[in-house]
Structure formats: structure tokens, C-alpha cells
Amino acid sequence: MRMELAIERLAPKYRHVIILKYYQDMTLTEIAQLLERPEGTVKTWLNQALKALRSDFGKEGGFDYA
């Protein structure tokens, strides 16, 4: 439940990449084709989304993932 709330707080482009990658089990290449974006852009968005989630959980849970 907490993860879902954290994902909902992400910017839409980051949220879409997370959902497609981890909930739909799509590859980065498939996501890039679906979103009509370069694969490098999708990788960047995924990295930034994961960084934001780590930061969010670090603040709420008292953990430091940096």
C-alpha cells in the first residue's frame, strides 16, 4: 500500500515507466517503443523514478538509501 502511494506521487512520465517495467514486466526497449521515446530517455526516467522512490522511503521510513 505504501509503495502504491509513493508511485502515485511520482511525475506521470516516471509513474508510467515504473508501472510498465515492474508491474507489466516490459523491457526498456518495449517501453521506449510504446512511449515513442529513445531508450536512453526511458532509462533516465527509470533511474530518476527509482531515486525519487528511494528518497521518499528514506524520508518516511527513517532509512538512508542514498
mmCIF file of C-alpha atoms in Angstrom:
data_model
loop_
_atom_site.group_PDB
_atom_site.id
_atom_site.type_symbol
_atom_site.label_atom_id
_atom_site.label_comp_id
_atom_site.label_asym_id
_atom_site.label_seq_id
_atom_site.Cartn_x
_atom_site.Cartn_y
_atom_site.Cartn_z
ATOM 1 C CA MET A 1 0.000 0.000 0.000
ATOM 2 C CA ARG A 2 2.780 2.425 0.908
ATOM 3 C CA MET A 3 4.588 1.696 -2.361
ATOM 4 C CA GLU A 4 1.426 2.439 -4.357
ATOM 5 C CA LEU A 5 1.080 5.822 -2.657
ATOM 6 C CA ALA A 6 4.719 6.636 -3.333
ATOM 7 C CA ILE A 7 4.296 5.689 -7.009
ATOM 8 C CA GLU A 8 1.169 7.842 -7.277
ATOM 9 C CA ARG A 9 3.192 10.852 -6.092
ATOM 10 C CA LEU A 10 5.684 10.474 -8.949
ATOM 11 C CA ALA A 11 5.510 12.638 -12.060
ATOM 12 C CA PRO A 12 3.367 10.912 -14.722
ATOM 13 C CA LYS A 13 6.299 10.008 -17.001
ATOM 14 C CA TYR A 14 8.134 8.358 -14.097
ATOM 15 C CA ARG A 15 4.998 6.622 -12.853
ATOM 16 C CA HIS A 16 4.314 5.153 -16.305
ATOM 17 C CA VAL A 17 7.830 3.774 -16.637
ATOM 18 C CA ILE A 18 7.715 2.173 -13.173
ATOM 19 C CA ILE A 19 4.336 0.575 -13.845
ATOM 20 C CA LEU A 20 5.337 -0.730 -17.259
ATOM 21 C CA LYS A 21 8.686 -2.058 -16.034
ATOM 22 C CA TYR A 22 7.742 -3.618 -12.710
ATOM 23 C CA TYR A 23 4.011 -4.304 -12.952
ATOM 24 C CA GLN A 24 3.745 -5.196 -16.657
ATOM 25 C CA ASP A 25 7.240 -6.799 -16.902
ATOM 26 C CA MET A 26 8.115 -4.888 -20.053
ATOM 27 C CA THR A 27 11.704 -4.405 -21.195
ATOM 28 C CA LEU A 28 13.185 -0.931 -21.566
ATOM 29 C CA THR A 29 13.145 -1.410 -25.341
ATOM 30 C CA GLU A 30 9.428 -2.260 -25.288
ATOM 31 C CA ILE A 31 8.668 0.716 -23.050
ATOM 32 C CA ALA A 32 10.644 3.029 -25.333
ATOM 33 C CA GLN A 33 8.699 1.799 -28.363
ATOM 34 C CA LEU A 34 5.360 2.129 -26.572
ATOM 35 C CA LEU A 35 6.085 5.663 -25.339
ATOM 36 C CA GLU A 36 7.770 6.621 -28.611
ATOM 37 C CA ARG A 37 10.870 7.835 -26.774
ATOM 38 C CA PRO A 38 14.552 6.906 -27.130
ATOM 39 C CA GLU A 39 15.644 4.015 -24.936
ATOM 40 C CA GLY A 40 18.179 6.291 -23.224
ATOM 41 C CA THR A 41 15.364 8.620 -22.182
ATOM 42 C CA VAL A 42 13.400 5.723 -20.711
ATOM 43 C CA LYS A 43 16.495 4.562 -18.793
ATOM 44 C CA THR A 44 16.957 8.067 -17.411
ATOM 45 C CA TRP A 45 13.305 8.307 -16.381
ATOM 46 C CA LEU A 46 13.500 4.897 -14.680
ATOM 47 C CA ASN A 47 16.656 5.901 -12.813
ATOM 48 C CA GLN A 48 15.119 9.195 -11.693
ATOM 49 C CA ALA A 49 11.896 7.455 -10.629
ATOM 50 C CA LEU A 50 13.804 4.911 -8.541
ATOM 51 C CA LYS A 51 15.884 7.682 -6.996
ATOM 52 C CA ALA A 52 12.701 9.570 -6.067
ATOM 53 C CA LEU A 53 11.174 6.428 -4.545
ATOM 54 C CA ARG A 54 14.325 5.738 -2.529
ATOM 55 C CA SER A 55 14.314 9.303 -1.303
ATOM 56 C CA ASP A 56 10.626 9.114 -0.421
ATOM 57 C CA PHE A 57 11.069 5.917 1.552
ATOM 58 C CA GLY A 58 14.161 7.309 3.222
ATOM 59 C CA LYS A 59 12.224 10.309 4.494
ATOM 60 C CA GLU A 60 9.194 8.322 5.664
ATOM 61 C CA GLY A 61 10.896 5.217 6.963
ATOM 62 C CA GLY A 62 13.940 6.714 8.577
ATOM 63 C CA PHE A 63 16.275 4.862 6.205
ATOM 64 C CA ASP A 64 19.035 6.407 4.151
ATOM 65 C CA TYR A 65 19.266 4.775 0.708
ATOM 66 C CA ALA A 66 21.497 7.424 -0.855
#
